[in-house]
GROMACS .gro file of N, CA and C in nm:
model
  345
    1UNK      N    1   5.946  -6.330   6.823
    1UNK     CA    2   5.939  -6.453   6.746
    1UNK      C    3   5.847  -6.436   6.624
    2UNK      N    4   5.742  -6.348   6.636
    2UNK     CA    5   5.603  -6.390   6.507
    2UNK      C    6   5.723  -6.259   6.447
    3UNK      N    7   5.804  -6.136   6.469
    3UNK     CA    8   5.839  -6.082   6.340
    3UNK      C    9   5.958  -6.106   6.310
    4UNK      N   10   5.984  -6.226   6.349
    4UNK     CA   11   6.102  -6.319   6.248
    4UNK      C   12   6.039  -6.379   6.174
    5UNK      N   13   5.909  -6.449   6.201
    5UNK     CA   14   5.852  -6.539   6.126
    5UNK      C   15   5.820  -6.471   5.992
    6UNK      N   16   5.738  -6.372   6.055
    6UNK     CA   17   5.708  -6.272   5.886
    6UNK      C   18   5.807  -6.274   5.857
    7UNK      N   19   5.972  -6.190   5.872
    7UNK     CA   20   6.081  -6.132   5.803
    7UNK      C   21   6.064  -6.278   5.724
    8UNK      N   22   6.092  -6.405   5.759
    8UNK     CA   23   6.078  -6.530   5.686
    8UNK      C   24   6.039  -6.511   5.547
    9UNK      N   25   5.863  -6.499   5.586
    9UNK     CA   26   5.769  -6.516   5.508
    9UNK      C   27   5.806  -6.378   5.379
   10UNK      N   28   5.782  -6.302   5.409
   10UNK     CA   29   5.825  -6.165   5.341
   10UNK      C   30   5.956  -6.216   5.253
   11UNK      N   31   6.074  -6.299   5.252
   11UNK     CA   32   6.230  -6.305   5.232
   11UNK      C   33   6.132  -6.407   5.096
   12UNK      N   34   6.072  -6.511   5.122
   12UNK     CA   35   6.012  -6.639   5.082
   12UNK      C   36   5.981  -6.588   4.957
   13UNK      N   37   5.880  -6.514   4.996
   13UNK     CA   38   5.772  -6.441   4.872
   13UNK      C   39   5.848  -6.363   4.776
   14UNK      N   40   5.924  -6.253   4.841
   14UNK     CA   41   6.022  -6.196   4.767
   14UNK      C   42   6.114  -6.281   4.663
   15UNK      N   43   6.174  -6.408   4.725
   15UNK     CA   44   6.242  -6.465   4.633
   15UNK      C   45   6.124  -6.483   4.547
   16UNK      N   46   6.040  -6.537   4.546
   16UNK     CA   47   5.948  -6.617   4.446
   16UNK      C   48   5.873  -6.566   4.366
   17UNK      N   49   5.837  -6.397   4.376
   17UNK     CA   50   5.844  -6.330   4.281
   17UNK      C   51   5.971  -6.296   4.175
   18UNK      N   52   6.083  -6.282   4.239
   18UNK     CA   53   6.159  -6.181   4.204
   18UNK      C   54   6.258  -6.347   4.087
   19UNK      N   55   6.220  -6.506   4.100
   19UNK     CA   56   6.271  -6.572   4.060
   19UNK      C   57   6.192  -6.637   3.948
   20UNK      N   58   6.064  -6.636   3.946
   20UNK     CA   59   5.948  -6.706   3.892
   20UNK      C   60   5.906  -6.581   3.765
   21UNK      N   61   5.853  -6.673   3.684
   21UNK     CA   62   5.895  -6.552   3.473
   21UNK      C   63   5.746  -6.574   3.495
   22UNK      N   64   5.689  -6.538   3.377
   22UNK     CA   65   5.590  -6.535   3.319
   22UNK      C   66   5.420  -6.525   3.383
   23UNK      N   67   5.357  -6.632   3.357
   23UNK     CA   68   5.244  -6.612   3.493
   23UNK      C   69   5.244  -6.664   3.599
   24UNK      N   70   5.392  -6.745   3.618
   24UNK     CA   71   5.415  -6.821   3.768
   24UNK      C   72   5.428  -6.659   3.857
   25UNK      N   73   5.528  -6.590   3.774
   25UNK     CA   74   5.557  -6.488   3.901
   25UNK      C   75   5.398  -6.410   3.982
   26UNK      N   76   5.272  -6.449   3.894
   26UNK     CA   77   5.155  -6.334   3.938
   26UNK      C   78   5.077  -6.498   4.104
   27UNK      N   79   5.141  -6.601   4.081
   27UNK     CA   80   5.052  -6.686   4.177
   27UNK      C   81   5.090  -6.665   4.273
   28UNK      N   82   5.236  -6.621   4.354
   28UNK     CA   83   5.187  -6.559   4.507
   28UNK      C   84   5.089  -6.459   4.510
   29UNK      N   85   5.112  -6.382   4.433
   29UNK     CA   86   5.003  -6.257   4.452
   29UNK      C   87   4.888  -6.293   4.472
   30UNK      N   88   4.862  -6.349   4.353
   30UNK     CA   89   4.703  -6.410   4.383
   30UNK      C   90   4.684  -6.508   4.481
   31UNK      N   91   4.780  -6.561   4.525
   31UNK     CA   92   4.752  -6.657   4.684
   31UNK      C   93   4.717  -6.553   4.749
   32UNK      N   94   4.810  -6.463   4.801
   32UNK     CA   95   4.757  -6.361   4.900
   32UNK      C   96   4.656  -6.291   4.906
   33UNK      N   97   4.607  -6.256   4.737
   33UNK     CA   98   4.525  -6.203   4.750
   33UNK      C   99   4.384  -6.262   4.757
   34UNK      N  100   4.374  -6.412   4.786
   34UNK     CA  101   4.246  -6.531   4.785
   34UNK      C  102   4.246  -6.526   4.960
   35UNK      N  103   4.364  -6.482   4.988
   35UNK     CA  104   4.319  -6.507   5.184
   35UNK      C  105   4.222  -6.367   5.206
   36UNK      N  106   4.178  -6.301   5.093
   36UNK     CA  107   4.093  -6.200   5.120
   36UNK      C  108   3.955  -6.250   5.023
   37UNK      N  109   3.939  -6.349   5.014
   37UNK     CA  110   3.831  -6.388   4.932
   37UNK      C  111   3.682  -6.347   4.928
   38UNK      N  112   3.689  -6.390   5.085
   38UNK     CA  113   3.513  -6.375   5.107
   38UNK      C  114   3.485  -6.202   5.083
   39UNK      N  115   3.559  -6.074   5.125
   39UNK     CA  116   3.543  -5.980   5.106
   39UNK      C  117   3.542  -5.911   4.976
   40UNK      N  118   3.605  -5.991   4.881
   40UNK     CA  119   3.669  -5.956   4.700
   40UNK      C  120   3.488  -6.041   4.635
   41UNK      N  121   3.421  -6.124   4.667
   41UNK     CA  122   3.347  -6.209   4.637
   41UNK      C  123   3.192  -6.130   4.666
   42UNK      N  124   3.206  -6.186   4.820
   42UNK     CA  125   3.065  -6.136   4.854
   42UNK      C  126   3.072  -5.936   4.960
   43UNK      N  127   3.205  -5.858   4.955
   43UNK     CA  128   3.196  -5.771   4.984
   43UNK      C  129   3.170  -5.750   5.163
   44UNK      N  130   3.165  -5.881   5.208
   44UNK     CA  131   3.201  -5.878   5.401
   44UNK      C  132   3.287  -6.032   5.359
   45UNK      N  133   3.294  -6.004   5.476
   45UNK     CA  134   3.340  -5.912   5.601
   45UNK      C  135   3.449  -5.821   5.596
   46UNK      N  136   3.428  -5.686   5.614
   46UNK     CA  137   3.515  -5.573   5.613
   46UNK      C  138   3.672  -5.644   5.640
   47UNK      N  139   3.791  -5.579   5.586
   47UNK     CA  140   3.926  -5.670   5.641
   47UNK      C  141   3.931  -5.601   5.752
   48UNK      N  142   4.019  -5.632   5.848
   48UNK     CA  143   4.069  -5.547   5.990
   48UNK      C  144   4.154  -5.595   6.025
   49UNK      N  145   4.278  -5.464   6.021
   49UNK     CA  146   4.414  -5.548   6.081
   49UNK      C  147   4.426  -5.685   6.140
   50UNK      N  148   4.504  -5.773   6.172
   50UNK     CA  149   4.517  -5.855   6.231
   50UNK      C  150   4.457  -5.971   6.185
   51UNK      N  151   4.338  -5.961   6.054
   51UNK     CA  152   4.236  -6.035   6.033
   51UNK      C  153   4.354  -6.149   5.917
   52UNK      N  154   4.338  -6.238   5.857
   52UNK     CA  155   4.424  -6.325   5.761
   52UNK      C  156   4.451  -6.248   5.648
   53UNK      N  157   4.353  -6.181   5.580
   53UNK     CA  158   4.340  -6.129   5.482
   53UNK      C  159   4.431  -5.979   5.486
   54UNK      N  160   4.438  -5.911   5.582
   54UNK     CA  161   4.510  -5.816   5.655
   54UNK      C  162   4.697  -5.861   5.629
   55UNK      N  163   4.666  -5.991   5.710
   55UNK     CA  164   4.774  -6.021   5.699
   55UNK      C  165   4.882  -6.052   5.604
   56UNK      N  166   4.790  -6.115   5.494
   56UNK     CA  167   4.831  -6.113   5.356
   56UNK      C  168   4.871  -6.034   5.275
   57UNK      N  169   4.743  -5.874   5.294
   57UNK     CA  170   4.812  -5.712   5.218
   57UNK      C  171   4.941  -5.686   5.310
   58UNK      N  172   4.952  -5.694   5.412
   58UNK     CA  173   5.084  -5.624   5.506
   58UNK      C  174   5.203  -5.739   5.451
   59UNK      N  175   5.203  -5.881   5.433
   59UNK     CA  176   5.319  -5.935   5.351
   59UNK      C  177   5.343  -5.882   5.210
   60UNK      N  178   5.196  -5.879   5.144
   60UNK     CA  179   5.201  -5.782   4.981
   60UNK      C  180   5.267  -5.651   4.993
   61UNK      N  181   5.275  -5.603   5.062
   61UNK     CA  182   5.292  -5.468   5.089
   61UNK      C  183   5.476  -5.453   5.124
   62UNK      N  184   5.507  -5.591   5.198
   62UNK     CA  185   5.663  -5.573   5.268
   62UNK      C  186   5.726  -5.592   5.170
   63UNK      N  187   5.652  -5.706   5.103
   63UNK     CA  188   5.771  -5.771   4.964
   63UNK      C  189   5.785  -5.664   4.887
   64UNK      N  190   5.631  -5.577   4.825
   64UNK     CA  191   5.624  -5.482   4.729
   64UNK      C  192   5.731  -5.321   4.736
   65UNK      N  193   5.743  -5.294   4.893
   65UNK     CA  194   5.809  -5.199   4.949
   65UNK      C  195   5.961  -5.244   4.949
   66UNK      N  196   5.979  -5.310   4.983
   66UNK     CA  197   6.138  -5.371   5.046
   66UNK      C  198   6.216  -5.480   5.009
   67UNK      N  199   6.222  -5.499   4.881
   67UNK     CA  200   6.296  -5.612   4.796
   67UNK      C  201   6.315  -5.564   4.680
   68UNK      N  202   6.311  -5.408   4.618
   68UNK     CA  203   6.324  -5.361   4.474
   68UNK      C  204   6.215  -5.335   4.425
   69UNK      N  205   6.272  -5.203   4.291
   69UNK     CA  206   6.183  -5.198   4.204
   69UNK      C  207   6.102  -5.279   4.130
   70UNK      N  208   6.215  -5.368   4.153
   70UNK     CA  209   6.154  -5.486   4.029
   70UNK      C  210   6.061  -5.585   4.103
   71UNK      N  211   6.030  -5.583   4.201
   71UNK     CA  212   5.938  -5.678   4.263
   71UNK      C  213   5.813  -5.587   4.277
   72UNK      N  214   5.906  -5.463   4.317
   72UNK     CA  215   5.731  -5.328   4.318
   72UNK      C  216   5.658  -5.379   4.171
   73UNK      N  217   5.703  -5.388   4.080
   73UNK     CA  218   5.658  -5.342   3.935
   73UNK      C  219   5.609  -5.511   3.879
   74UNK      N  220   5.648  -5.585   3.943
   74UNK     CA  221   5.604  -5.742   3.916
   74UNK      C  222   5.482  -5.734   4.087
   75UNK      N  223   5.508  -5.724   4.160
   75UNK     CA  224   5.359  -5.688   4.200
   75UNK      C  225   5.224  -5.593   4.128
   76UNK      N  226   5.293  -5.498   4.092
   76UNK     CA  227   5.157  -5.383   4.018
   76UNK      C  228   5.122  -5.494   3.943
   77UNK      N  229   5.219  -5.558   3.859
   77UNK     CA  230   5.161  -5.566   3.741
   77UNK      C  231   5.062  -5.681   3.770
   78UNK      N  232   5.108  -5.781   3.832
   78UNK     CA  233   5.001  -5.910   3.866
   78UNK      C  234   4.913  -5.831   3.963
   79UNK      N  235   4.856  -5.753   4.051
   79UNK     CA  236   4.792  -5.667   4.049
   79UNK      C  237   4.640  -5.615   3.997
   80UNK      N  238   4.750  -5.527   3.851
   80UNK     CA  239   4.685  -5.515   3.752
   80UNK      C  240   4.569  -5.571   3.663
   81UNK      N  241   4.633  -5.742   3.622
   81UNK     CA  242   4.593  -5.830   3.605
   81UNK      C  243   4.488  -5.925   3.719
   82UNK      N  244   4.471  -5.881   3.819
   82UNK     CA  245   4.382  -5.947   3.894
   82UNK      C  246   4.246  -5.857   3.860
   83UNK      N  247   4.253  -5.700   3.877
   83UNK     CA  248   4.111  -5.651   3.889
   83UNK      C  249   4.104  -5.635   3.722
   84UNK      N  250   4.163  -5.681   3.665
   84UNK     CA  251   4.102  -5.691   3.468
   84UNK      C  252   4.074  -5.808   3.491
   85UNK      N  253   4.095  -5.949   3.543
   85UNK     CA  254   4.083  -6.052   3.508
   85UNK      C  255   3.891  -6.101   3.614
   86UNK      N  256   3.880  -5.991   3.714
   86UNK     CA  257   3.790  -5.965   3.810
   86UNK      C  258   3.742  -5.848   3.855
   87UNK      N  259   3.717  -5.800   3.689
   87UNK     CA  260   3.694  -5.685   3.659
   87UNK      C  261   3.539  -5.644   3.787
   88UNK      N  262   3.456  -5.712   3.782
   88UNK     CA  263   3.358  -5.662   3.816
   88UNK      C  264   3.377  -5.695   4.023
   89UNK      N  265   3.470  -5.746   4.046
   89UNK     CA  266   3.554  -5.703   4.200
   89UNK      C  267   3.657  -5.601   4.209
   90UNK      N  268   3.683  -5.568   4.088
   90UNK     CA  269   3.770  -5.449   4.087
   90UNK      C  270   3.820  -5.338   4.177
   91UNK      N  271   3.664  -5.307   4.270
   91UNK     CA  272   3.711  -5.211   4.335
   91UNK      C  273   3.733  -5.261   4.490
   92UNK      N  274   3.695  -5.380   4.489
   92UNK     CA  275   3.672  -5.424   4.637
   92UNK      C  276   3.846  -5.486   4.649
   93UNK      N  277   3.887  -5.522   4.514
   93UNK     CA  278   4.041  -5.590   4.504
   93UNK      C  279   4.122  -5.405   4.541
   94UNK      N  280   4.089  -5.309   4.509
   94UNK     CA  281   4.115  -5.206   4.505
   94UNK      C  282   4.133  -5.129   4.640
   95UNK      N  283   4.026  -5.192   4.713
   95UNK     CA  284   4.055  -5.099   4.838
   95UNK      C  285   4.087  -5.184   4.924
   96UNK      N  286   4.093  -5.316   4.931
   96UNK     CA  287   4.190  -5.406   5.062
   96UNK      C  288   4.335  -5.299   5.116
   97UNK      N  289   4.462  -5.243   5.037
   97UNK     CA  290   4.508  -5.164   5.104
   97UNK      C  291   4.460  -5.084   5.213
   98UNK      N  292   4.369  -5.024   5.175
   98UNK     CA  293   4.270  -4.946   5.241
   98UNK      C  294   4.200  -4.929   5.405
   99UNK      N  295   4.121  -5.047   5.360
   99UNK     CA  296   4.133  -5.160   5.503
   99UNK      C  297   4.209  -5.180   5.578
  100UNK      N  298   4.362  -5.232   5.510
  100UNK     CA  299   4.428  -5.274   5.603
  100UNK      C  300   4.492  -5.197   5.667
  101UNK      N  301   4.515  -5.056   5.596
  101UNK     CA  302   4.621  -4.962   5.650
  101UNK      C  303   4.764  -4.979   5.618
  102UNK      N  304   4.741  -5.054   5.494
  102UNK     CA  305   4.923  -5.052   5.426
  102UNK      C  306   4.931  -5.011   5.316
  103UNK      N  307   5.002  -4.948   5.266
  103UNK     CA  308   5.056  -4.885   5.104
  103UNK      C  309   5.110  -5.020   5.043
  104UNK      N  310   5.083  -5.007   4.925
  104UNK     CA  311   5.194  -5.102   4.806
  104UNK      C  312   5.273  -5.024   4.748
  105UNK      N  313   5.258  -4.936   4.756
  105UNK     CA  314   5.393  -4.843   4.644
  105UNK      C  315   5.339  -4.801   4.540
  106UNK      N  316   5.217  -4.817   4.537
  106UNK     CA  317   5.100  -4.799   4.392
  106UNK      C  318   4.960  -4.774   4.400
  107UNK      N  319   4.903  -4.724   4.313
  107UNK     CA  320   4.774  -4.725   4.351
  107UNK      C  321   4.756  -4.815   4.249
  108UNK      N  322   4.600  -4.958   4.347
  108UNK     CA  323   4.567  -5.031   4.204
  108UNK      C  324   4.436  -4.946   4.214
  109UNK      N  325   4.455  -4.899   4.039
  109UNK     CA  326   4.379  -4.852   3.951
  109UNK      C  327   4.423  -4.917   3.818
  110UNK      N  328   4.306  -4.953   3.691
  110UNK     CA  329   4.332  -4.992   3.592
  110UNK      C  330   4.443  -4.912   3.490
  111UNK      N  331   4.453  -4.754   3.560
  111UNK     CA  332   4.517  -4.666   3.447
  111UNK      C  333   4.678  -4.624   3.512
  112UNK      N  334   4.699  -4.707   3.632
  112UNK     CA  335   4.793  -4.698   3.689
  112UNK      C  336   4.940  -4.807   3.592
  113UNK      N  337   5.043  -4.709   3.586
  113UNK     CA  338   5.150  -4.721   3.497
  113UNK      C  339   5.241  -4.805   3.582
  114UNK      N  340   5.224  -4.883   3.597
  114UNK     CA  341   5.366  -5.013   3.709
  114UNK      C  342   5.517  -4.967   3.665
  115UNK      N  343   5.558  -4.928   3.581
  115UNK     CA  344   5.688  -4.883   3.537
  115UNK      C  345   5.729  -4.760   3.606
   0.00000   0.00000   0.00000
């Protein structure tokens, strides 16, 4: 039952990147990426699987992997735009993959090419 619910959630997001232009398409991202707040902010609590914030990179991660290039490359790029826009969380926005133990299809780094 909970990995129907994700397949759901994952289908949801996917549309709403892959339908939404301009800077609407970067506000799921950045939803997901605010359920990791306290760690992007004040640097704890470490993420750990299972944790909300966890849960959020592993949906970032399904949509980014498994709905097209073009959703990979509209994730990097809002992404992108999160650790320039929070430049000085940069690296803590940087290593949540990390933590969680999921790939995006990218490395966020500032010099990383989304295309």
């Amino acid at each position: 039952m909970k990995s129907v619910f994700w397949m759901v959630v994952v289908l949801e997001v996917a549309l709403i990147i892959q339908e939404a232009g301009g800077a609407d398409e970067c506000s799921t991202v950045t939803a997901l990426v605010s359920a990791c707040a306290s760690f992007v902010n004040y640097g704890t609590p470490d993420p750990i699987p299972g944790a909300p914030c966890c849960v959020a990179m592993m949906t970032l991660s399904n949509v980014a992997s498994s709905t097209g290039v073009e959703t990979r490359q509209s994730v990097c790029r809002c992404m992108m735009d999160l650790i320039t826009t929070y430049n000085p969380n940069a690296t803590a926005i940087a290593t949540l993959p990390g933590f969680c133990g999921v790939y995006l299809g990218f490395t966020i780094d500032p010099n990383t090419d989304c295309e």
